[in-house]
Short mmCIF file of C-alpha atoms in Angstrom, two decimals:
data_model
loop_
_atom_site.label_atom_id
_atom_site.label_comp_id
_atom_site.label_asym_id
_atom_site.label_seq_id
_atom_site.Cartn_x
_atom_site.Cartn_y
_atom_site.Cartn_z
CA MET A 9 -0.02 -0.05 -0.01
CA THR A 10 2.62 2.49 1.07
CA THR A 11 4.88 1.63 -1.85
CA ILE A 12 2.09 2.37 -4.28
CA ALA A 13 1.30 5.64 -2.57
CA GLN A 14 4.95 6.58 -2.52
CA ASN A 15 5.30 5.78 -6.17
CA ILE A 16 2.31 7.96 -7.02
CA GLU A 17 3.58 10.71 -4.83
CA LYS A 18 6.97 10.65 -6.55
CA GLN A 19 5.15 11.47 -9.79
CA GLN A 20 4.11 14.76 -8.33
CA TYR A 21 5.44 17.95 -6.94
CA THR A 22 4.61 18.77 -3.34
CA ARG A 23 1.39 20.66 -2.64
CA THR A 24 3.47 23.72 -1.68
CA ALA A 25 5.46 23.53 -4.96
CA ILE A 26 2.16 23.13 -6.89
CA SER A 27 0.64 26.10 -5.13
CA LEU A 28 3.72 28.26 -5.79
CA HIS A 29 3.79 27.27 -9.37
CA TRP A 30 0.20 28.40 -10.12
CA LEU A 31 0.33 31.42 -7.78
CA MET A 32 3.47 32.67 -9.45
CA ALA A 33 2.19 31.95 -12.92
CA ALA A 34 -0.77 34.21 -12.24
CA LEU A 35 1.39 36.90 -10.52
CA PHE A 36 3.94 37.03 -13.31
CA ILE A 37 1.33 37.20 -16.07
CA GLY A 38 -0.34 39.97 -14.14
CA MET A 39 2.92 41.81 -13.77
CA PHE A 40 3.68 41.47 -17.51
CA VAL A 41 0.36 43.08 -18.30
CA LEU A 42 0.74 45.75 -15.66
CA GLY A 43 4.35 46.51 -16.60
CA PHE A 44 3.73 46.94 -20.37
CA TYR A 45 0.52 48.91 -19.70
CA MET A 46 2.05 51.38 -17.26
CA LYS A 47 5.20 51.78 -19.46
CA ASN A 48 3.06 53.15 -22.21
CA MET A 49 0.81 55.42 -20.06
CA PRO A 50 1.10 59.18 -20.22
CA PHE A 51 2.89 60.73 -17.20
CA SER A 52 0.06 61.07 -14.65
CA PRO A 53 -0.75 60.38 -10.96
CA LYS A 54 -2.32 57.15 -12.02
CA MET A 55 0.94 56.08 -13.71
CA LEU A 56 3.01 56.91 -10.58
CA GLN A 57 0.59 54.97 -8.57
CA LEU A 58 0.76 51.90 -10.83
CA TYR A 59 4.54 52.04 -10.85
CA SER A 60 4.57 51.91 -7.04
CA TRP A 61 2.15 49.01 -6.98
CA HIS A 62 4.21 47.23 -9.59
CA LYS A 63 7.29 47.64 -7.36
CA TRP A 64 5.50 46.45 -4.22
CA ALA A 65 4.30 43.36 -6.09
CA GLY A 66 7.74 42.88 -7.53
CA ILE A 67 9.39 42.82 -4.11
CA SER A 68 6.69 40.46 -2.85
CA ILE A 69 7.26 38.09 -5.83
CA PHE A 70 11.03 38.26 -5.37
CA LEU A 71 10.59 37.05 -1.78
CA LEU A 72 8.30 34.34 -3.03
CA VAL A 73 10.86 33.26 -5.55
CA LEU A 74 13.49 32.92 -2.84
CA PHE A 75 11.18 30.79 -0.85
CA ARG A 76 10.27 28.77 -3.92
CA LEU A 77 13.92 28.12 -4.75
CA ALA A 78 14.65 27.10 -1.17
CA TRP A 79 11.76 24.70 -1.42
CA ARG A 80 12.84 23.38 -4.73
CA VAL A 81 16.39 22.54 -3.59
CA SER A 82 15.22 20.98 -0.31
CA HIS A 83 12.43 18.87 -1.88
CA ARG A 84 12.95 16.24 -4.56
CA ALA A 85 11.19 16.93 -7.78
CA PRO A 86 9.38 14.08 -9.52
CA ALA A 87 11.53 12.28 -12.11
CA LEU A 88 10.85 12.92 -15.81
CA PRO A 89 9.28 9.96 -17.67
CA ASN A 90 11.61 7.34 -19.15
CA THR A 91 9.99 7.86 -22.50
CA MET A 92 11.96 11.13 -22.78
CA SER A 93 15.44 10.87 -24.30
CA PRO A 94 18.39 11.93 -22.18
CA THR A 95 18.79 15.03 -24.47
CA MET A 96 15.16 15.98 -24.00
CA GLN A 97 15.45 15.45 -20.22
CA PHE A 98 18.51 17.63 -20.09
CA LEU A 99 16.69 20.30 -22.10
CA ALA A 100 13.73 20.17 -19.80
CA HIS A 101 15.87 20.60 -16.72
CA ALA A 102 17.85 23.43 -18.39
CA GLY A 103 14.58 25.09 -19.29
CA HIS A 104 13.25 24.86 -15.79
CA TRP A 105 16.41 26.35 -14.28
CA ALA A 106 16.38 29.08 -16.88
CA LEU A 107 12.80 29.91 -15.75
CA TYR A 108 14.01 30.06 -12.14
CA GLY A 109 16.83 32.36 -13.26
CA PHE A 110 14.39 34.74 -14.96
CA MET A 111 12.16 34.69 -11.85
CA LEU A 112 15.18 36.05 -9.90
CA ALA A 113 16.68 38.32 -12.48
CA VAL A 114 13.51 40.10 -13.54
CA PRO A 115 12.45 41.47 -10.09
CA LEU A 116 16.17 42.09 -9.28
CA THR A 117 16.73 44.30 -12.33
CA GLY A 118 13.50 46.21 -11.56
CA TRP A 119 14.70 46.90 -8.01
CA LEU A 120 18.16 48.08 -9.22
CA MET A 121 16.58 50.14 -12.00
CA SER A 122 14.42 51.95 -9.44
CA SER A 123 17.44 52.70 -7.22
CA ALA A 124 19.46 53.93 -10.18
CA MET A 125 16.63 56.25 -11.09
CA GLY A 126 16.78 57.74 -7.63
CA VAL A 127 13.45 56.32 -6.56
CA GLN A 128 13.81 54.13 -3.52
CA THR A 129 11.33 51.25 -3.31
CA VAL A 130 9.20 51.54 -0.15
CA TRP A 131 7.32 48.25 0.19
CA PHE A 132 3.59 49.00 0.48
CA GLY A 133 4.57 52.56 1.22
CA VAL A 134 5.88 51.69 4.64
CA ALA A 135 8.97 49.39 4.50
CA PRO A 136 11.95 51.06 2.69
CA ILE A 137 14.01 48.56 0.69
CA PRO A 138 17.74 49.44 0.61
CA ASP A 139 19.20 50.91 -2.58
CA LEU A 140 22.02 48.56 -3.62
CA ILE A 141 23.37 50.96 -6.27
CA PRO A 142 23.62 54.76 -6.34
CA GLU A 143 21.47 57.11 -8.44
CA SER A 144 23.01 57.27 -11.88
CA GLU A 145 21.65 57.98 -15.34
CA SER A 146 23.86 55.39 -17.09
CA LEU A 147 22.96 52.71 -14.60
CA ALA A 148 19.29 53.62 -14.88
CA ASP A 149 19.47 53.24 -18.66
CA PHE A 150 21.29 49.95 -18.37
CA PHE A 151 18.90 48.37 -15.83
CA SER A 152 15.81 49.56 -17.54
CA MET A 153 17.02 47.96 -20.80
CA ALA A 154 18.06 44.86 -18.87
CA HIS A 155 14.58 44.69 -17.16
CA LEU A 156 12.91 44.99 -20.56
CA VAL A 157 15.13 42.44 -22.36
CA LEU A 158 14.91 39.92 -19.51
CA ASN A 159 11.10 40.27 -19.37
CA VAL A 160 10.81 39.60 -23.15
CA ALA A 161 13.15 36.65 -22.84
CA PHE A 162 11.17 35.38 -19.79
CA ILE A 163 7.90 35.66 -21.73
CA LEU A 164 9.38 33.69 -24.61
CA ALA A 165 10.70 31.09 -22.17
CA ILE A 166 7.23 30.76 -20.64
CA VAL A 167 5.70 30.33 -24.12
CA GLY A 168 8.17 27.53 -24.74
CA HIS A 169 7.34 26.07 -21.32
CA VAL A 170 3.60 26.06 -22.04
CA ALA A 171 4.17 24.66 -25.56
CA ALA A 172 6.26 21.84 -24.10
CA ALA A 173 3.50 21.08 -21.50
CA LEU A 174 0.90 21.06 -24.29
CA ARG A 175 3.08 18.70 -26.42
CA HIS A 176 3.44 16.28 -23.41
CA GLN A 177 -0.31 16.38 -22.81
CA PHE A 178 -1.65 16.08 -26.23
CA ILE A 179 1.11 14.59 -28.49
CA ASP A 180 3.27 12.55 -26.18
CA LYS A 181 0.20 11.79 -23.99
CA ASP A 182 2.51 10.96 -21.01
CA ASP A 183 0.34 12.70 -18.41
CA LEU A 184 3.22 14.82 -17.26
CA PHE A 185 0.72 17.60 -16.54
CA SER A 186 -0.63 15.65 -13.54
CA ARG A 187 2.62 16.41 -11.67
CA LEU A 188 1.27 19.89 -11.20
CA SER A 189 -2.42 19.14 -10.84
CA TRP A 190 -4.46 19.36 -7.68
CA ARG A 191 -6.97 16.79 -8.95
CA ARG A 192 -4.48 14.05 -9.42
CA GLN A 193 -3.07 14.72 -5.90
CA LYS A 194 -6.53 14.07 -4.54
CA GLN A 195 -6.85 10.88 -6.59
CA SER A 196 -3.54 9.65 -5.26
CA ILE A 197 -4.82 10.14 -1.72
CA ALA A 198 -8.06 8.39 -2.65
CA ASN A 199 -5.96 5.48 -4.11
CA LYS A 200 -4.44 4.98 -0.69
CA MET B 112 63.43 107.92 37.29
CA ASN B 113 65.85 105.20 38.17
CA THR B 114 64.14 102.64 36.28
CA LEU B 115 63.90 104.87 33.21
CA MET B 116 67.58 105.62 33.49
CA LYS B 117 68.28 101.90 33.26
CA TRP B 118 66.55 101.65 29.88
CA THR B 119 69.03 100.86 27.17
CA PRO B 120 68.51 102.15 23.56
CA THR B 121 67.74 98.51 22.41
CA LYS B 122 64.96 98.33 24.87
CA ILE B 123 63.54 101.63 23.79
CA THR B 124 63.67 100.61 20.12
CA SER B 125 61.79 97.36 20.78
CA LEU B 126 59.15 99.22 22.83
CA MET B 127 58.62 101.59 19.94
CA ALA B 128 58.32 98.72 17.59
CA LEU B 129 55.71 97.14 19.78
CA ALA B 130 53.75 100.40 19.99
CA LEU B 131 53.96 100.78 16.21
CA SER B 132 52.73 97.26 15.50
CA ALA B 133 49.84 97.71 17.97
CA LEU B 134 48.89 100.92 16.15
CA THR B 135 49.04 99.21 12.78
CA MET B 136 46.90 96.37 14.05
CA SER B 137 44.32 98.66 15.50
CA LEU B 138 44.17 100.52 12.20
CA ALA B 139 43.99 97.40 10.06
CA ALA B 140 41.59 95.45 12.31
CA PRO B 141 38.27 97.16 11.24
CA THR B 142 38.97 96.71 7.51
CA ALA B 143 40.01 93.02 7.98
CA GLN B 144 36.78 92.21 9.96
CA ALA B 145 34.30 94.17 7.95
CA THR B 146 33.92 92.00 4.89
CA VAL B 147 31.09 92.41 2.41
CA TYR B 148 29.91 89.20 0.73
CA ASN B 149 27.91 89.86 -2.33
CA GLN B 150 28.97 87.59 -5.22
CA LEU B 151 26.99 84.38 -5.46
CA ASP B 152 29.10 81.45 -6.52
CA ALA B 153 26.32 79.65 -8.35
CA ASP B 154 28.51 76.70 -9.43
CA SER B 155 29.28 75.60 -5.87
CA SER B 156 25.88 76.43 -4.49
CA THR B 157 22.86 74.11 -4.45
CA VAL B 158 19.08 74.51 -4.36
CA GLN B 159 17.33 71.23 -3.62
CA PHE B 160 13.80 70.24 -2.71
CA HIS B 161 12.38 67.23 -0.97
CA TYR B 162 8.94 65.71 -1.18
CA LYS B 163 7.10 62.44 -0.84
CA GLN B 164 5.68 60.40 -3.70
CA MET B 165 3.71 57.26 -2.85
CA GLY B 166 5.44 57.08 0.55
CA VAL B 167 8.94 57.47 -0.98
CA ASN B 168 11.25 60.34 -0.06
CA MET B 169 12.14 62.10 -3.26
CA ARG B 170 14.73 64.79 -4.01
CA GLY B 171 15.06 67.27 -6.85
CA THR B 172 17.26 70.20 -7.75
CA PHE B 173 17.17 73.51 -9.55
CA SER B 174 20.40 74.11 -11.48
CA GLN B 175 19.91 77.73 -12.73
CA TYR B 176 19.57 80.63 -10.34
CA SER B 177 21.04 84.02 -9.62
CA ALA B 178 20.99 86.31 -6.59
CA GLN B 179 21.60 89.73 -5.36
CA ILE B 180 23.10 89.27 -1.91
CA GLN B 181 24.46 91.83 0.51
CA TYR B 182 26.08 90.57 3.75
CA ASP B 183 28.31 92.92 5.63
CA THR B 184 29.91 91.23 8.57
CA GLU B 185 29.85 94.54 10.45
CA GLN B 186 26.13 95.07 9.80
CA PRO B 187 24.59 91.60 9.52
CA GLN B 188 21.19 92.98 10.45
CA ALA B 189 21.29 95.02 7.19
CA ALA B 190 21.82 91.92 5.07
CA SER B 191 19.50 91.37 2.20
CA VAL B 192 18.84 88.83 -0.57
CA GLN B 193 16.86 88.55 -3.68
CA PHE B 194 17.10 85.04 -5.03
CA ASP B 195 15.78 84.07 -8.52
CA VAL B 196 15.39 80.51 -9.60
CA GLN B 197 14.75 79.54 -13.20
CA VAL B 198 11.94 76.91 -12.75
CA GLN B 199 12.72 75.49 -16.23
CA SER B 200 15.94 74.12 -14.69
CA VAL B 201 14.02 71.79 -12.34
CA SER B 202 15.33 68.25 -12.21
CA SER B 203 13.74 65.35 -10.34
CA GLY B 204 16.19 62.81 -11.79
CA ASN B 205 13.60 61.58 -14.28
CA ARG B 206 13.30 62.94 -17.92
CA ASP B 207 9.54 62.49 -18.15
CA ALA B 208 8.95 64.09 -14.77
CA ASN B 209 11.12 67.06 -15.60
CA LYS B 210 9.14 67.74 -18.78
CA GLU B 211 5.87 67.40 -16.79
CA LEU B 212 7.14 69.81 -14.10
CA ALA B 213 7.77 72.62 -16.55
CA ASN B 214 4.18 72.26 -17.88
CA LYS B 215 1.15 74.33 -17.15
CA LEU B 216 -0.21 72.17 -14.34
CA TRP B 217 3.05 72.39 -12.41
CA PHE B 218 5.42 75.47 -12.68
CA ASN B 219 3.98 76.75 -15.98
CA ALA B 220 7.51 77.79 -16.86
CA SER B 221 6.63 79.66 -20.07
CA GLN B 222 4.30 82.05 -18.21
CA TYR B 223 6.14 82.14 -14.84
CA PRO B 224 9.76 81.49 -15.66
CA THR B 225 11.16 82.64 -12.29
CA ALA B 226 10.49 81.75 -8.63
CA GLN B 227 11.71 84.49 -6.45
CA PHE B 228 12.50 85.00 -2.72
CA THR B 229 12.99 88.62 -1.58
CA SER B 230 14.02 89.29 2.00
CA THR B 231 12.18 92.00 3.98
CA ASN B 232 13.83 91.64 7.36
CA VAL B 233 16.99 90.03 8.77
CA GLU B 234 17.30 89.43 12.45
CA VAL B 235 20.66 88.47 13.97
CA VAL B 236 20.20 85.55 16.38
CA SER B 237 23.91 84.88 16.89
CA ASP B 238 27.27 85.17 15.04
CA THR B 239 26.33 82.19 12.93
CA LYS B 240 22.57 82.40 12.82
CA LEU B 241 20.14 84.73 11.17
CA GLN B 242 16.32 84.70 11.11
CA VAL B 243 15.25 85.76 7.64
CA THR B 244 11.80 87.01 6.75
CA GLY B 245 10.74 87.63 3.15
CA THR B 246 8.38 86.96 0.30
CA LEU B 247 8.41 83.81 -1.76
CA ALA B 248 6.72 84.13 -5.15
CA ILE B 249 6.12 81.11 -7.25
CA LYS B 250 3.74 80.88 -10.25
CA GLY B 251 2.04 84.20 -9.48
CA SER B 252 1.35 83.36 -5.83
CA GLU B 253 3.13 84.98 -2.92
CA GLN B 254 3.73 84.02 0.66
CA GLN B 255 5.46 85.56 3.62
CA LEU B 256 8.00 83.21 5.21
CA THR B 257 10.44 83.30 8.09
CA PHE B 258 13.19 80.73 8.46
CA PRO B 259 16.59 80.34 10.14
CA VAL B 260 19.78 80.68 8.11
CA GLN B 261 23.14 79.31 9.23
CA VAL B 262 26.08 81.58 8.32
CA ASN B 263 29.79 80.74 8.13
CA HIS B 264 32.50 82.92 6.58
CA ASN B 265 36.17 82.74 6.27
CA GLY B 266 37.19 86.10 4.87
CA THR B 267 36.93 85.16 1.22
CA GLN B 268 33.64 83.25 1.12
CA ALA B 269 30.47 83.10 3.17
CA GLN B 270 28.23 80.09 3.26
CA PHE B 271 24.50 80.45 3.91
CA THR B 272 22.47 77.27 4.50
CA GLY B 273 18.84 76.77 5.44
CA GLU B 274 15.52 75.21 4.72
CA LEU B 275 12.06 76.54 3.82
CA ASN B 276 9.03 74.41 4.38
CA ILE B 277 6.17 75.21 2.07
CA LYS B 278 3.02 73.53 0.71
CA ARG B 279 2.97 73.23 -3.05
CA GLY B 280 -0.84 73.66 -3.00
CA ASP B 281 -0.40 77.20 -1.62
CA PHE B 282 1.36 78.09 -4.93
CA HIS B 283 -0.87 76.05 -7.21
CA VAL B 284 2.12 73.93 -8.19
CA GLY B 285 0.48 70.70 -9.30
CA GLU B 286 -3.05 71.52 -10.52
CA GLY B 287 -5.83 69.50 -12.11
CA MET B 288 -5.10 65.81 -11.92
CA TRP B 289 -2.11 66.56 -9.60
CA SER B 290 -4.07 68.62 -7.13
CA GLY B 291 -4.61 65.62 -4.82
CA PHE B 292 -1.82 64.96 -2.30
CA ASP B 293 -2.14 61.15 -2.04
CA ILE B 294 0.37 60.44 -4.85
CA VAL B 295 2.64 63.46 -4.70
CA GLY B 296 2.65 65.04 -1.25
CA ASN B 297 1.85 68.63 -0.42
CA ASP B 298 4.76 69.29 1.92
CA ILE B 299 7.87 70.51 0.14
CA ARG B 300 11.16 71.18 1.95
CA ILE B 301 13.44 73.50 0.04
CA ALA B 302 17.11 73.27 1.10
CA PHE B 303 19.65 75.81 -0.02
CA ASP B 304 23.41 76.01 0.30
CA ALA B 305 24.57 79.35 -1.08
CA LYS B 306 28.24 80.16 -1.39
CA VAL B 307 28.86 83.90 -1.61
CA ASN B 308 32.23 85.41 -2.30
CA ALA B 309 33.56 88.68 -0.88
CA GLN B 310 33.59 91.59 -3.36
#
């Protein structure tokens, strides 16, 4: 009984990891929309307000990413199916770590860009986040470009991630998607 | 008499030299002390302002200004200043914000190019402290202000530092969509550091 349960459990991420995955998917998509929307807004009080909200959310997400990474390295992830070639498995792992890299780099460059522009980030208007770099026009230009380029690359990586998930689900039909599904988790408990 | 008789010519000469130097010093002293500082060294002076935006402490500067300053160390109570700031030179560190600040809703720089402070009274609090009263005119609005000014001088340059606390709403700086103070605060602290050379 336990061996079967353990085997099924091994096919899935932990509940915490699943929650973090879907929560952060929603948060990042929301931030992409907000970021590109506010960037193209005319200079106005609403724009300044949205920028502040974007920064507060960015710091919150950055902390979530740190927690998520700590969780990821301290909890074993389910193995990829044997039907995948070693090359594909390697690419899948590389892709996942690239996504984690973007999750760190994107908020980090936003934070640095804000400092370089001379606008300290004050989390929710009450908790000042230290400026790691001084106010500088050249640094501000560099980090705003880095923030944009990394976001575009991140979006492309997410598109690739979703495409790969869809391929596994509908072409390979290897049920890889259940690793991140709440429903399957309940079924596995029911199987016990 | 006896003591005078004992004086040697050398002693008398040195006594005369001493008397002469004392006389020279007493003549030179008033001119050395009474220094008039009246040439603003704009390049080494600063005019900054501080405000809050969405809970964040922000800082900006004005880079172009001129002043007519008169500060006589012998008559500090007669000191006077007229300080003109070109509002077009405002910088908040952000290009888009700078453009916005020159616009009609903020400084309306094309119609009101200069913000001006003119002193009306100077009270001497101590050797290093003045209490300055005067009129601040920004964007067609005027306000009477009194604020402390710290003074330090070294014979060639005098330094005047101080702060003025104003409310931007009193001067209609930030109208229309900016007239609320929830995003950009109403309290503005202007900090100046003026270096003034002796004439």
